[in-house]
XYZ file of C-alpha atoms in Angstrom:
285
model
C -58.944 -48.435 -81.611
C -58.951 -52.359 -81.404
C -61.301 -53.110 -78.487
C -63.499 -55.899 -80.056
C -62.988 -59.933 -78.649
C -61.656 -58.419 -75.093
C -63.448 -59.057 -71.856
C -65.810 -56.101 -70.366
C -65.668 -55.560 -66.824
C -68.206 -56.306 -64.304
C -67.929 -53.073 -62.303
C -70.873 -50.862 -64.213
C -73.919 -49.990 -62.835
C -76.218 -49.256 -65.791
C -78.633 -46.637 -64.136
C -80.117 -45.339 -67.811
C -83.764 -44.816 -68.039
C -84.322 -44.457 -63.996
C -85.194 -41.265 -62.532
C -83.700 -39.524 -59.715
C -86.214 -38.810 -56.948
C -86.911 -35.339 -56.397
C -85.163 -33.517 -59.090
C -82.078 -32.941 -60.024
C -80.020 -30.120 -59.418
C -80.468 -26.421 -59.522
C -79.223 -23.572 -61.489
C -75.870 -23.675 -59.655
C -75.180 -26.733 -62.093
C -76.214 -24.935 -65.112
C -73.550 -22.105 -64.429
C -70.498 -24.071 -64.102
C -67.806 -22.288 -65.530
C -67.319 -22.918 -68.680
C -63.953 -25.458 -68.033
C -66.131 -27.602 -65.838
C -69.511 -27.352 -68.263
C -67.457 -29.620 -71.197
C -64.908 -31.515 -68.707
C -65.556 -31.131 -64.782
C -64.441 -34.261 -63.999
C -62.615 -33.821 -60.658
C -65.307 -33.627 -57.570
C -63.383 -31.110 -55.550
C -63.833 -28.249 -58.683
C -67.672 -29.053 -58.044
C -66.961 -28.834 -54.356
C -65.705 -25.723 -54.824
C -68.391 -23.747 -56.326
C -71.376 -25.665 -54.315
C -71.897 -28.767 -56.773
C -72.570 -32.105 -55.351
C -73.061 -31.397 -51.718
C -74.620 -34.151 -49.383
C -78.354 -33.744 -49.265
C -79.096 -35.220 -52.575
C -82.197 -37.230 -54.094
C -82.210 -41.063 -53.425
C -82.033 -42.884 -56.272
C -82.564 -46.696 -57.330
C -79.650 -48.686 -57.074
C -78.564 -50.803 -59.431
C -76.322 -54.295 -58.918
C -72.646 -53.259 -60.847
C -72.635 -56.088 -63.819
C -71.920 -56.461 -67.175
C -73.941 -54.143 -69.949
C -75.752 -55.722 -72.785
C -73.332 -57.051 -75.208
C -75.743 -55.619 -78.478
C -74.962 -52.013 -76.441
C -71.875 -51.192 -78.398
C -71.305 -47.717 -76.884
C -71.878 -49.125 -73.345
C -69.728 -52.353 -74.441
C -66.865 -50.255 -75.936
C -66.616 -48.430 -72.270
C -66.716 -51.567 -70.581
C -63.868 -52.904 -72.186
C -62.164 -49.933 -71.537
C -62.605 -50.354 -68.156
C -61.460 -53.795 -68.073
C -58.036 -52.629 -69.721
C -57.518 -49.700 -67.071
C -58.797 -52.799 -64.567
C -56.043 -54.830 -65.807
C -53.517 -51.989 -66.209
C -53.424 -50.423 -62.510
C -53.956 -53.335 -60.592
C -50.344 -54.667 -62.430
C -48.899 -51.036 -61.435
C -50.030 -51.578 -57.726
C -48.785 -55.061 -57.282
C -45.419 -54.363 -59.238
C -44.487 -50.396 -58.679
C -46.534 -49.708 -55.663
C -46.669 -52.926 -53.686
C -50.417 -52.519 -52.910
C -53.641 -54.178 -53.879
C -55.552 -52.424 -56.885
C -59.197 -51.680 -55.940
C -61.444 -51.461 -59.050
C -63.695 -48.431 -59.087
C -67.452 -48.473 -60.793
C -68.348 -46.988 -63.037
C -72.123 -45.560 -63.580
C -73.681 -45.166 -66.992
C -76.795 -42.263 -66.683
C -79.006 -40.357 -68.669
C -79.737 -36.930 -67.150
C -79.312 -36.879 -64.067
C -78.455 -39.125 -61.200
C -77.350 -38.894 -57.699
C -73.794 -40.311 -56.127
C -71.873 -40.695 -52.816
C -71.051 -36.648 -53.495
C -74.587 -35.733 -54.239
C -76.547 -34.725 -57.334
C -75.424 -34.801 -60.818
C -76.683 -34.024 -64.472
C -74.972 -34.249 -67.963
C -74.513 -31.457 -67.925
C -71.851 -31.278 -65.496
C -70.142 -33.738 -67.518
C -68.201 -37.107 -66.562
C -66.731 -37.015 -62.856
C -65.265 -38.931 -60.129
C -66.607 -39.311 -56.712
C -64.359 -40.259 -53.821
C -66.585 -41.090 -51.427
C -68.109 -43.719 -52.927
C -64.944 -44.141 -55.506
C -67.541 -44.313 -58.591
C -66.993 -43.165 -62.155
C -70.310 -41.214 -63.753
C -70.526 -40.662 -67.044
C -73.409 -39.529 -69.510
C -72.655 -41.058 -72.978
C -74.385 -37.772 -74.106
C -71.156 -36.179 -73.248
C -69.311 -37.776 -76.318
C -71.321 -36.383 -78.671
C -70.472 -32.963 -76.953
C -67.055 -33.535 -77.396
C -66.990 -34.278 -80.723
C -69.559 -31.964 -81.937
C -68.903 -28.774 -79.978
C -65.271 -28.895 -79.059
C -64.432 -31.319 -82.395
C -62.851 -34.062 -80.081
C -63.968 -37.280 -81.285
C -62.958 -40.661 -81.977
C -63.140 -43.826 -79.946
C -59.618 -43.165 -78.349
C -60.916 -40.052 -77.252
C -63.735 -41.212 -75.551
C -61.397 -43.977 -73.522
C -59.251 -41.010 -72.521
C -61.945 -39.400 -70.647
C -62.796 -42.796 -69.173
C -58.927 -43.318 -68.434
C -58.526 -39.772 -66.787
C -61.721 -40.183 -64.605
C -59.927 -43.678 -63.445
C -56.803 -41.784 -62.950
C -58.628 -39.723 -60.203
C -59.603 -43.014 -58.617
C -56.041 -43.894 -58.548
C -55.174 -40.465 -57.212
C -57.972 -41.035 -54.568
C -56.442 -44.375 -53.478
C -52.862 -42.851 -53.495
C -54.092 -39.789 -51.430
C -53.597 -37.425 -53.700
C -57.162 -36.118 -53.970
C -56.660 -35.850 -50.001
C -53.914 -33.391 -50.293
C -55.597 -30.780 -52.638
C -58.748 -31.007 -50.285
C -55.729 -30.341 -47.612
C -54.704 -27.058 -49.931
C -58.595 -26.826 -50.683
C -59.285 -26.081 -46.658
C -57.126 -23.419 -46.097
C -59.275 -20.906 -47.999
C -57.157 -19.790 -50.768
C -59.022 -19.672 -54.252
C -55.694 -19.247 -55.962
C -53.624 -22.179 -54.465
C -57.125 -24.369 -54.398
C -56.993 -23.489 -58.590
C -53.083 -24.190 -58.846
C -53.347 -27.498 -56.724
C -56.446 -28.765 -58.950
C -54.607 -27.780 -62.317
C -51.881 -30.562 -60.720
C -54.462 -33.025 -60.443
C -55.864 -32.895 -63.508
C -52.322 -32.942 -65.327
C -51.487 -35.995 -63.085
C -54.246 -37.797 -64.368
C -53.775 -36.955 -67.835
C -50.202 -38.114 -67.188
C -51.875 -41.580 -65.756
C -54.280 -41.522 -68.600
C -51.224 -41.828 -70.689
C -49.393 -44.303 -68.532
C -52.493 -46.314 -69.205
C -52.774 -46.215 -72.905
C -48.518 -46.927 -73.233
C -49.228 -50.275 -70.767
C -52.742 -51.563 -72.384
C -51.147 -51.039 -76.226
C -48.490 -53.433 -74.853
C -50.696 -55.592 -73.244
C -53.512 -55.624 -76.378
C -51.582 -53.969 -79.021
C -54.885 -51.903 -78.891
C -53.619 -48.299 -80.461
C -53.106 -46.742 -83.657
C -51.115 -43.780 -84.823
C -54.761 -42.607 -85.473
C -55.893 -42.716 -81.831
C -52.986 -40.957 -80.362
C -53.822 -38.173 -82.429
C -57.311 -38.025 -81.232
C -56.456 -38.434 -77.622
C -53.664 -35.011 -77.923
C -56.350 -33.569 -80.163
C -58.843 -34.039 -77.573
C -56.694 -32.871 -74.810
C -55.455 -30.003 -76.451
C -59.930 -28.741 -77.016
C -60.543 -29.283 -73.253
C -57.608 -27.070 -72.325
C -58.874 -24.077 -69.968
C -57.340 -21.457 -72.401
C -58.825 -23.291 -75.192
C -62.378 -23.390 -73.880
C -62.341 -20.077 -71.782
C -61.502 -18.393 -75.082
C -64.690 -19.695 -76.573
C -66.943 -17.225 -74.197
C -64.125 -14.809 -75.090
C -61.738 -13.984 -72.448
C -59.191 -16.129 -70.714
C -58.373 -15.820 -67.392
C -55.086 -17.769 -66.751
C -55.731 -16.979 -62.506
C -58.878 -18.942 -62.785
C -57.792 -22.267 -64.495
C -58.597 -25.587 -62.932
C -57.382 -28.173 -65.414
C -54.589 -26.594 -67.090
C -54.049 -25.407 -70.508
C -53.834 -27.198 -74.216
C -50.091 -27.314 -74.129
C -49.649 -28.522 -70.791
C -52.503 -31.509 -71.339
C -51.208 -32.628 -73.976
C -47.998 -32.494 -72.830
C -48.376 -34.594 -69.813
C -50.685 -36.796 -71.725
C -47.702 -37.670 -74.120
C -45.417 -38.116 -70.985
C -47.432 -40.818 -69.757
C -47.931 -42.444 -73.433
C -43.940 -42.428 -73.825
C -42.971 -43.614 -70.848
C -45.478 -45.667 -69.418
C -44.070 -44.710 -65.673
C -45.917 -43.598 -63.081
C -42.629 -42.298 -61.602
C -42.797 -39.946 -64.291
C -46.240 -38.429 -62.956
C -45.477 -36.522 -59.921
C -47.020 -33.159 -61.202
C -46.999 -31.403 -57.381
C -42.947 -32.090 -57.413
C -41.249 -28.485 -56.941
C -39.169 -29.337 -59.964
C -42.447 -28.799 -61.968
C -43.411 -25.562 -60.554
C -43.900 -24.115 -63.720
C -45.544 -27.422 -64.815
């Protein structure tokens, strides 16, 4: 992926190395099912089995900024935040008619607290709404690549894309209408809703990718193949099979097949017209 010579954004809080006051979470974190242990990025799926409840630890706040340019993991997410930065705030003005607003994004090591309430690594990279921040532990790459055998630099922006995606979703109210679906109590439509979320976003990660390679001419054949690769190991059936039984009622983020294939949606067409996953034409998505 061609990243170097761009511009980082300003928008990161760099929280690495502080502590969270009064612990982190409890065992309730530790036993995420095993979808949301690798990839539980979307806060109502943590909502939903008692993570990241108001109530948690205070933490030390830290001024969003630029990260140290000799950081090259941190710097490489930075620019990648830039891009989607640049990206969405052209779809807003041009295809929505809105204003863009940038998210932050908070680099940890641990655990930390946000607007949604506690969080370690190992709950993996999420979104909050209410205080529309991006967390991610940079541990989490290495458990990508190592234990599901996603890596690659392209990979690691498409997490960072798809947690910006449910920003966008939060802004276009999206995230509002599963938590709609979410209140009425029904564990089934609450999963099926979610699953639409999360293919939506992989559809805007790929909407994202198609618009910055135009913009920066940033993508090889090579990263496209890590970013399907990578969506196709985080697929529920693909990681529910690895504890050994998969439970197609229970999925929150949708399978290999469908990831990957709203991911390349996005990357072909570049539309977010072409993203409405909770259309009844896609009821089978």
């Amino acid at each position: 992926m061609k990243w170097q010579g761009r511009r980082g954004s300003g928008n990161i809080e760099d929280r690495r190395g502080l502590k969270a006051a009064g612990g982190g979470l409890g065992l309730g974190a530790i036993v995420l099912f095993l979808a949301s242990l690798f990839f539980p990025d979307a806060v109502p799926l943590l909502r939903m089995v008692g993570v990241g409840q108001p109530g948690a630890p205070s933490q030390q706040q830290v001024a969003p900024g630029q990260v140290d340019p000799n950081d090259s993991a941190a710097q490489f997410i930075s620019v990648t935040l830039a891009d989607t930065e640049e990206v969405w705030t052209e779809i807003f003005r041009e295809d929505l008619g809105a204003a863009y607003i940038k998210p932050t994004l908070v680099l940890f090591s641990g655990e930390t607290t946000s607007g949604c309430g506690a969080a370690e690594a190992s709950s993996g990279p999420f979104y909050c709404p209410a205080d529309r921040k991006v967390y991610l532990d940079l541990d989490f790459f290495r458990t990508l690549e190592r234990q599901l055998g996603a890596g690659g630099q392209f990979a690691q922006a498409y997490v960072v894309a798809h947690e910006v995606a449910h920003h966008v979703q939060n802004l276009t109210g999206a995230v509002r209408r599963v938590d709609q679906v979410r209140s009425a109590g029904n564990r089934l439509q609450t999963n099926q809703a979610t699953v639409r979320l999360e293919l939506q976003a992989d559809c805007y990660a790929g909407v994202w990718a198609n618009r910055a390679h135009e913009k920066f001419g940033s993508l090889t054949s090579q990263d496209l193949s890590e970013a399907l690769n990578a969506a196709a190991k985080i697929g529920d059936d693909a990681l529910q099979s690895r504890s050994g039984r998969v439970r197609p009622e229970s999925f929150t983020h949708g399978t290999s097949e469908q990831r990957q294939r709203w991911l390349t949606i996005g990357l072909r067409g570049g539309d977010i017209r072409q993203s409405d996953t909770f259309s009844p034409d896609y009821n089978d998505l």
